[in-house]
Structures are given as structure tokens and as C-alpha cells.
Amino acid sequence: MTLSVSDLQSFLSTQPDAIVAELASVRGSSPREAGAFMLISAGAIAGTIGGGALEYMVIDRARQVLRNGEHRDDLDIPLGPEIGQCCGGRVDVALRRVTPDLVRALVARLAAEDAARPHVFLFGAGHVGHALARALAPLPAHVHVVDTRPGELTDLPDNVETLAVPMPEAVVRSAPEGSSYVILTHDHALDFLIGAEALQRLDAPYVGMVGSKTKRARFRSWYLDAGYPADRLERLVLPIGGRAFPGGLGDKRPEVIAALAAAEILVHIGGREASVARPVTTQSGAVVGH
């Protein structure tokens, strides 16, 4: 679980005496990256630094720190047979008792991370649109569902933004840089308009459209006849989910399509983010790459 600002504040509102356990540095293989942190109180936890024996050991020591009235500790833990894990790396874990200054620093860091999350726009609030919104909602992205029919924009996760607009293609033009677009409306002509607009966004990690090989051929014909550049067609993923599992599952249930598409979208976003890696400053002051 990746903590949000609201998660942090909610936890501390009921568990004010707590420890922040953070992976200050990572050498070799580890279940989480440097900078990952969790909150530990006498009777509750929030977040994760990777689970398994590592996490149990850290929770144990953090609760000792709380019981003993200590304020900090630093652990150097090998992730090997010594603790029953086989990652093979080594981590430094910083344990810090919660203070107002530490909370302010964490809130600022989480807010900055949230602001940097990529945007994914889903055009169409039908069965696949709803299933994909639910699949993406817990993942590190801002998810938006766009439809011309306000009545369809219901029963979606609380953290998914909904937009009812008469011209969905205009949303593409104003979307933040680095946004991804998934097109699954109830109207092929509308799909084509949105798809053509999305392919003009060369900053988009992912442009996908629900459909078949026949629909792809029709879109290609319409796109070229309309005078759009042919080279951009290679960026269109149609049908969605096919690159996550090239052999195909033969299962067209919305939830299955959504699961494959969500994985596919994350791979494309991750590829773009890897080419523009952002440094992260941990609470210990170390600077690491994502």
C-alpha cells in the first residue's frame, strides 16, 4: 500500500504516538525502493516497506523503541538466510518517532509525489470503462473518466474524477503533459475523433482503443483519408490489453480486459518515467532515483 496524505493524517489522528520506518538506503535486491516508509504504532501499522521477515523485524524493533521511550534507531539488515528472506540485498532502515516537523516533511513529500503522478483519461463510462477505472483506482495514477452522458458517470471509485462534456476530444488537447488516453466510448465515430486527437499528443506514453483488428483497419483507413500522418498510427494500441498478453486469452469479460489493459498502461507509463527519472530525497537526507 502506498500512503497518501489523507492516509497519513488519518492514521496519526488515532495513533499519534508512532514510528516512521523508512528504507534509508538499499544495496542490491530489495522488496521496496529506498525512500519507502511505513507507520508503526503500538497496535497498528500503515503502509509497507516490503513485507516478509524484514517488515516483521522492523515492526518488532519499532515497538520496542516506543515502549522504551526512545526517539530513533538505525538498523542494517541483510536480506538473506539470516532473516529467512532470499532477496540477497541489504537495507538500512531509519526508525524515527513522529514529531510535528517529521509529519510536515512527510506531508510535503507525499503531496509532491501525488502531484507528479501521471494522468490516465478513460473515454467512455460503459462496462469496460467502469472495470478499468476500478482496476486503475488503487494504482499510482490520477484517473479520469470522460463521457458525453452524465448519467453513466456513477458508481465509480471516490478517487476517480468524472467529466461530462459534449466534446471529449477537447479534453485531450487540454490534458496535462505525459497523460495517457484509453478510448472506449459507445460510438465508433467518437472513438475515431478522440483517437486522432490523442495520437497528436506525442508526449502520451499510451494511446489505446477498445475493439478488434477490423476496427483497427477501419480506423487506419479513416485516419489516413483524413490526412493525418501515417507514422503515428504505430503508437495506437488496438485492441487494448493485447500487448500485455500477446497470445490473447480469448476472454472478453470487462474485468479481464481491464486487468490486461491496466498492466499494459503501467508498462508504458513506466517506460516513459524511466527515461525521465526523478530523484527522491529520503528522510535521512539521501538522494535516490525512482
Tab-separated table of C-alpha atoms in Angstrom:
chain	number	residue	atom	x	y	z
A	1	MET	CA	0.000	0.000	0.000
A	2	THR	CA	1.328	3.444	-0.950
A	3	LEU	CA	0.347	6.029	1.627
A	4	SER	CA	-1.386	9.271	0.655
A	5	VAL	CA	-1.514	12.488	2.645
A	6	SER	CA	-5.018	11.593	3.833
A	7	ASP	CA	-3.854	8.084	4.848
A	8	LEU	CA	-1.025	9.610	6.870
A	9	GLN	CA	-3.258	12.152	8.590
A	10	SER	CA	-5.997	9.617	9.269
A	11	PHE	CA	-3.549	7.168	10.873
A	12	LEU	CA	-1.907	9.791	13.072
A	13	SER	CA	-5.267	11.190	14.180
A	14	THR	CA	-5.912	7.921	16.046
A	15	GLN	CA	-2.299	6.758	16.540
A	16	PRO	CA	-0.315	9.909	17.418
A	17	ASP	CA	2.490	8.004	19.183
A	18	ALA	CA	4.084	6.243	16.239
A	19	ILE	CA	7.324	5.447	14.473
A	20	VAL	CA	8.156	6.220	10.854
A	21	ALA	CA	10.216	3.309	9.477
A	22	GLU	CA	11.926	4.231	6.219
A	23	LEU	CA	14.298	2.415	3.896
A	24	ALA	CA	17.113	4.947	4.106
A	25	SER	CA	19.277	3.069	1.605
A	26	VAL	CA	19.155	-0.127	-0.431
A	27	ARG	CA	22.094	-2.176	-1.654
A	28	GLY	CA	21.342	-4.950	-4.099
A	29	SER	CA	17.926	-6.565	-4.358
A	30	SER	CA	15.137	-5.406	-2.028
A	31	PRO	CA	11.333	-5.779	-1.970
A	32	ARG	CA	10.920	-1.968	-1.937
A	33	GLU	CA	12.922	1.025	-3.103
A	34	ALA	CA	14.875	3.488	-0.960
A	35	GLY	CA	12.501	6.086	0.445
A	36	ALA	CA	9.627	3.641	1.018
A	37	PHE	CA	8.205	4.050	4.503
A	38	MET	CA	5.529	2.801	6.857
A	39	LEU	CA	3.935	3.973	10.091
A	40	ILE	CA	4.034	1.772	13.172
A	41	SER	CA	2.212	2.337	16.471
A	42	ALA	CA	1.759	0.029	19.443
A	43	GLY	CA	-1.299	-1.576	17.867
A	44	ALA	CA	-1.484	-0.625	14.195
A	45	ILE	CA	0.528	-0.194	11.016
A	46	ALA	CA	0.020	1.665	7.732
A	47	GLY	CA	1.997	1.349	4.522
A	48	THR	CA	4.723	-1.191	3.800
A	49	ILE	CA	8.469	-1.423	3.331
A	50	GLY	CA	8.217	-4.783	1.602
A	51	GLY	CA	6.567	-7.282	3.903
A	52	GLY	CA	8.007	-10.628	4.951
A	53	ALA	CA	10.587	-11.177	7.675
A	54	LEU	CA	12.130	-7.742	7.070
A	55	GLU	CA	8.907	-5.968	7.916
A	56	TYR	CA	8.166	-8.165	10.953
A	57	MET	CA	11.653	-7.441	12.302
A	58	VAL	CA	11.260	-3.692	11.781
A	59	ILE	CA	7.783	-3.617	13.370
A	60	ASP	CA	9.143	-5.513	16.386
A	61	ARG	CA	12.051	-3.119	16.865
A	62	ALA	CA	9.863	-0.022	16.279
A	63	ARG	CA	7.501	-1.125	19.048
A	64	GLN	CA	10.464	-1.666	21.359
A	65	VAL	CA	11.537	1.909	20.623
A	66	LEU	CA	8.059	3.112	21.554
A	67	ARG	CA	7.927	1.061	24.769
A	68	ASN	CA	11.394	2.208	25.830
A	69	GLY	CA	10.609	5.875	25.256
A	70	GLU	CA	13.364	6.144	22.623
A	71	HIS	CA	13.166	8.537	19.708
A	72	ARG	CA	15.228	6.894	16.978
A	73	ASP	CA	17.199	3.880	15.853
A	74	ASP	CA	19.019	2.737	12.722
A	75	LEU	CA	19.019	-0.836	11.507
A	76	ASP	CA	21.345	-2.519	8.996
A	77	ILE	CA	19.545	-5.643	7.773
A	78	PRO	CA	20.838	-8.300	5.321
A	79	LEU	CA	18.046	-9.731	3.186
A	80	GLY	CA	19.332	-13.283	3.152
A	81	PRO	CA	19.108	-16.593	5.013
A	82	GLU	CA	19.868	-14.814	8.310
A	83	ILE	CA	16.290	-13.496	8.420
A	84	GLY	CA	14.605	-16.031	6.158
A	85	GLN	CA	14.444	-13.879	3.022
A	86	CYS	CA	16.184	-14.515	-0.263
A	87	CYS	CA	16.284	-11.068	-1.898
A	88	GLY	CA	20.054	-11.066	-1.476
A	89	GLY	CA	20.440	-7.344	-0.842
A	90	ARG	CA	20.888	-5.234	2.256
A	91	VAL	CA	18.897	-2.298	3.613
A	92	ASP	CA	19.420	0.484	6.114
A	93	VAL	CA	16.197	1.256	7.965
A	94	ALA	CA	15.740	4.536	9.814
A	95	LEU	CA	13.282	4.487	12.723
A	96	ARG	CA	12.095	7.940	13.783
A	97	ARG	CA	9.459	8.793	16.372
A	98	VAL	CA	6.752	11.016	14.915
A	99	THR	CA	7.234	14.732	15.541
A	100	PRO	CA	5.417	17.750	14.039
A	101	ASP	CA	8.462	18.539	11.887
A	102	LEU	CA	8.661	14.980	10.587
A	103	VAL	CA	4.931	14.967	9.774
A	104	ARG	CA	5.250	18.250	7.872
A	105	ALA	CA	8.158	16.837	5.868
A	106	LEU	CA	6.240	13.660	5.029
A	107	VAL	CA	3.101	15.577	4.054
A	108	ALA	CA	5.133	17.800	1.715
A	109	ARG	CA	6.860	14.785	0.198
A	110	LEU	CA	3.629	12.831	-0.339
A	111	ALA	CA	1.915	15.884	-1.829
A	112	ALA	CA	4.801	16.351	-4.263
A	113	GLU	CA	4.714	12.667	-5.225
A	114	ASP	CA	0.953	12.863	-5.744
A	115	ALA	CA	1.291	15.945	-7.942
A	116	ALA	CA	3.875	14.132	-10.064
A	117	ARG	CA	1.684	11.087	-10.666
A	118	PRO	CA	0.706	10.564	-14.304
A	119	HIS	CA	-2.834	11.125	-15.544
A	120	VAL	CA	-4.889	8.457	-17.312
A	121	PHE	CA	-8.016	9.546	-19.185
A	122	LEU	CA	-10.651	6.915	-19.901
A	123	PHE	CA	-13.107	7.987	-22.576
A	124	GLY	CA	-16.348	6.080	-22.155
A	125	ALA	CA	-18.149	5.015	-18.974
A	126	GLY	CA	-19.517	1.715	-20.243
A	127	HIS	CA	-18.783	-1.717	-18.777
A	128	VAL	CA	-15.103	-1.748	-19.766
A	129	GLY	CA	-14.661	1.888	-18.723
A	130	HIS	CA	-16.041	1.180	-15.256
A	131	ALA	CA	-13.982	-2.000	-14.888
A	132	LEU	CA	-10.800	-0.232	-15.989
A	133	ALA	CA	-11.438	2.704	-13.645
A	134	ARG	CA	-11.778	0.241	-10.758
A	135	ALA	CA	-8.590	-1.569	-11.788
A	136	LEU	CA	-6.582	1.659	-12.013
A	137	ALA	CA	-8.007	3.421	-8.943
A	138	PRO	CA	-5.570	1.911	-6.368
A	139	LEU	CA	-2.549	2.367	-8.656
A	140	PRO	CA	-0.161	5.366	-8.729
A	141	ALA	CA	-2.048	7.482	-11.269
A	142	HIS	CA	-4.730	10.161	-11.435
A	143	VAL	CA	-7.663	8.519	-13.209
A	144	HIS	CA	-10.331	10.494	-15.086
A	145	VAL	CA	-13.449	9.060	-16.757
A	146	VAL	CA	-14.908	11.183	-19.551
A	147	ASP	CA	-18.312	10.687	-21.168
A	148	THR	CA	-20.912	12.693	-23.054
A	149	ARG	CA	-23.628	11.049	-20.892
A	150	PRO	CA	-23.672	12.400	-17.319
A	151	GLY	CA	-25.953	9.584	-16.184
A	152	GLU	CA	-23.248	6.976	-16.886
A	153	LEU	CA	-20.679	8.629	-14.627
A	154	THR	CA	-21.848	6.929	-11.438
A	155	ASP	CA	-20.683	4.107	-9.140
A	156	LEU	CA	-17.011	4.873	-9.711
A	157	PRO	CA	-14.239	4.855	-7.064
A	158	ASP	CA	-14.074	8.001	-4.940
A	159	ASN	CA	-10.607	8.950	-6.174
A	160	VAL	CA	-11.623	8.801	-9.851
A	161	GLU	CA	-12.528	12.168	-11.385
A	162	THR	CA	-15.539	12.252	-13.712
A	163	LEU	CA	-16.042	14.674	-16.573
A	164	ALA	CA	-19.299	15.044	-18.528
A	165	VAL	CA	-18.518	17.011	-21.693
A	166	PRO	CA	-20.154	17.356	-25.135
A	167	MET	CA	-16.804	17.202	-26.984
A	168	PRO	CA	-14.483	14.659	-25.308
A	169	GLU	CA	-11.757	15.202	-27.891
A	170	ALA	CA	-11.270	18.718	-26.466
A	171	VAL	CA	-10.235	17.138	-23.149
A	172	VAL	CA	-7.239	15.579	-24.914
A	173	ARG	CA	-5.994	18.980	-26.041
A	174	SER	CA	-6.024	20.405	-22.516
A	175	ALA	CA	-4.757	17.321	-20.665
A	176	PRO	CA	-1.529	17.577	-18.611
A	177	GLU	CA	1.722	16.628	-20.300
A	178	GLY	CA	2.501	12.924	-20.153
A	179	SER	CA	-1.141	11.854	-19.895
A	180	SER	CA	-2.319	8.508	-21.267
A	181	TYR	CA	-5.572	8.002	-23.175
A	182	VAL	CA	-7.829	4.968	-23.336
A	183	ILE	CA	-10.746	5.187	-25.757
A	184	LEU	CA	-13.809	3.013	-25.172
A	185	THR	CA	-16.924	5.018	-25.949
A	186	HIS	CA	-20.279	3.765	-27.199
A	187	ASP	CA	-19.720	5.344	-30.641
A	188	HIS	CA	-17.073	4.333	-33.221
A	189	ALA	CA	-17.104	7.762	-34.857
A	190	LEU	CA	-16.440	9.392	-31.483
A	191	ASP	CA	-13.688	6.859	-30.778
A	192	PHE	CA	-12.025	7.863	-34.036
A	193	LEU	CA	-12.189	11.590	-33.259
A	194	ILE	CA	-10.698	11.102	-29.809
A	195	GLY	CA	-8.102	8.653	-31.133
A	196	ALA	CA	-6.933	11.047	-33.830
A	197	GLU	CA	-6.579	13.823	-31.263
A	198	ALA	CA	-4.709	11.584	-28.823
A	199	LEU	CA	-2.221	10.481	-31.473
A	200	GLN	CA	-1.244	14.108	-31.950
A	201	ARG	CA	-0.059	14.164	-28.333
A	202	LEU	CA	3.488	12.909	-28.826
A	203	ASP	CA	4.048	13.212	-25.077
A	204	ALA	CA	1.488	10.463	-24.385
A	205	PRO	CA	3.045	7.209	-23.101
A	206	TYR	CA	-0.070	5.271	-24.078
A	207	VAL	CA	-2.926	5.666	-26.543
A	208	GLY	CA	-5.255	2.675	-26.577
A	209	MET	CA	-8.646	1.850	-28.044
A	210	VAL	CA	-11.017	-0.988	-27.317
A	211	GLY	CA	-12.001	-3.013	-30.371
A	212	SER	CA	-10.885	-5.607	-32.882
A	213	LYS	CA	-8.497	-5.988	-35.817
A	214	THR	CA	-11.373	-4.955	-38.068
A	215	LYS	CA	-11.877	-1.760	-36.103
A	216	ARG	CA	-8.149	-1.054	-36.311
A	217	ALA	CA	-8.264	-1.417	-40.092
A	218	ARG	CA	-11.249	0.938	-40.294
A	219	PHE	CA	-9.581	3.472	-38.051
A	220	ARG	CA	-6.414	3.328	-40.133
A	221	SER	CA	-8.360	3.941	-43.353
A	222	TRP	CA	-10.328	6.836	-41.857
A	223	TYR	CA	-7.219	8.320	-40.226
A	224	LEU	CA	-5.168	8.334	-43.432
A	225	ASP	CA	-8.082	9.587	-45.545
A	226	ALA	CA	-8.403	12.495	-43.125
A	227	GLY	CA	-4.787	13.452	-43.835
A	228	TYR	CA	-3.196	12.530	-40.519
A	229	PRO	CA	0.481	11.371	-40.538
A	230	ALA	CA	0.792	7.606	-41.010
A	231	ASP	CA	3.793	7.167	-38.728
A	232	ARG	CA	1.737	7.999	-35.639
A	233	LEU	CA	-0.540	5.025	-36.189
A	234	GLU	CA	2.151	2.732	-34.795
A	235	ARG	CA	1.571	4.292	-31.368
A	236	LEU	CA	-2.056	3.179	-31.236
A	237	VAL	CA	-2.723	0.090	-29.106
A	238	LEU	CA	-5.820	-1.554	-30.576
A	239	PRO	CA	-7.160	-3.772	-29.148
A	240	ILE	CA	-6.182	-2.769	-25.624
A	241	GLY	CA	-4.620	-5.468	-23.473
A	242	GLY	CA	-3.085	-7.295	-26.410
A	243	ARG	CA	0.470	-6.214	-25.633
A	244	ALA	CA	0.199	-7.336	-22.012
A	245	PHE	CA	-0.630	-10.867	-23.210
A	246	PRO	CA	0.204	-11.158	-26.930
A	247	GLY	CA	-1.219	-14.659	-27.265
A	248	GLY	CA	-4.627	-13.448	-26.173
A	249	LEU	CA	-6.816	-15.014	-23.521
A	250	GLY	CA	-9.976	-15.282	-25.585
A	251	ASP	CA	-11.853	-13.813	-22.607
A	252	LYS	CA	-13.825	-10.648	-23.324
A	253	ARG	CA	-15.297	-10.048	-19.901
A	254	PRO	CA	-14.844	-6.364	-18.985
A	255	GLU	CA	-12.880	-7.197	-15.827
A	256	VAL	CA	-10.420	-9.379	-17.745
A	257	ILE	CA	-9.915	-6.754	-20.452
A	258	ALA	CA	-9.429	-4.160	-17.697
A	259	ALA	CA	-6.820	-6.242	-15.863
A	260	LEU	CA	-4.756	-6.739	-19.033
A	261	ALA	CA	-5.137	-3.105	-20.084
A	262	ALA	CA	-4.166	-1.798	-16.630
A	263	ALA	CA	-0.939	-3.808	-16.748
A	264	GLU	CA	-0.250	-2.615	-20.273
A	265	ILE	CA	-0.823	1.042	-19.347
A	266	LEU	CA	1.526	0.782	-16.349
A	267	VAL	CA	4.274	-0.729	-18.515
A	268	HIS	CA	4.014	2.153	-20.988
A	269	ILE	CA	3.931	4.790	-18.249
A	270	GLY	CA	6.865	3.123	-16.505
A	271	GLY	CA	8.878	3.191	-19.712
A	272	ARG	CA	8.360	6.918	-20.039
A	273	GLU	CA	9.144	7.583	-16.376
A	274	ALA	CA	12.327	5.517	-16.569
A	275	SER	CA	13.568	7.813	-19.333
A	276	VAL	CA	12.895	10.875	-17.163
A	277	ALA	CA	13.844	9.527	-13.715
A	278	ARG	CA	13.055	11.820	-10.805
A	279	PRO	CA	15.336	11.960	-7.731
A	280	VAL	CA	13.788	11.340	-4.310
A	281	THR	CA	15.165	12.695	-1.042
A	282	THR	CA	14.624	10.332	1.879
A	283	GLN	CA	14.121	11.469	5.472
A	284	SER	CA	17.731	10.515	6.146
A	285	GLY	CA	18.818	13.039	3.537
A	286	ALA	CA	19.938	10.529	0.912
A	287	VAL	CA	19.043	11.261	-2.690
A	288	VAL	CA	17.963	8.248	-4.727
A	289	GLY	CA	16.440	7.657	-8.165
A	290	HIS	CA	12.980	6.231	-8.724
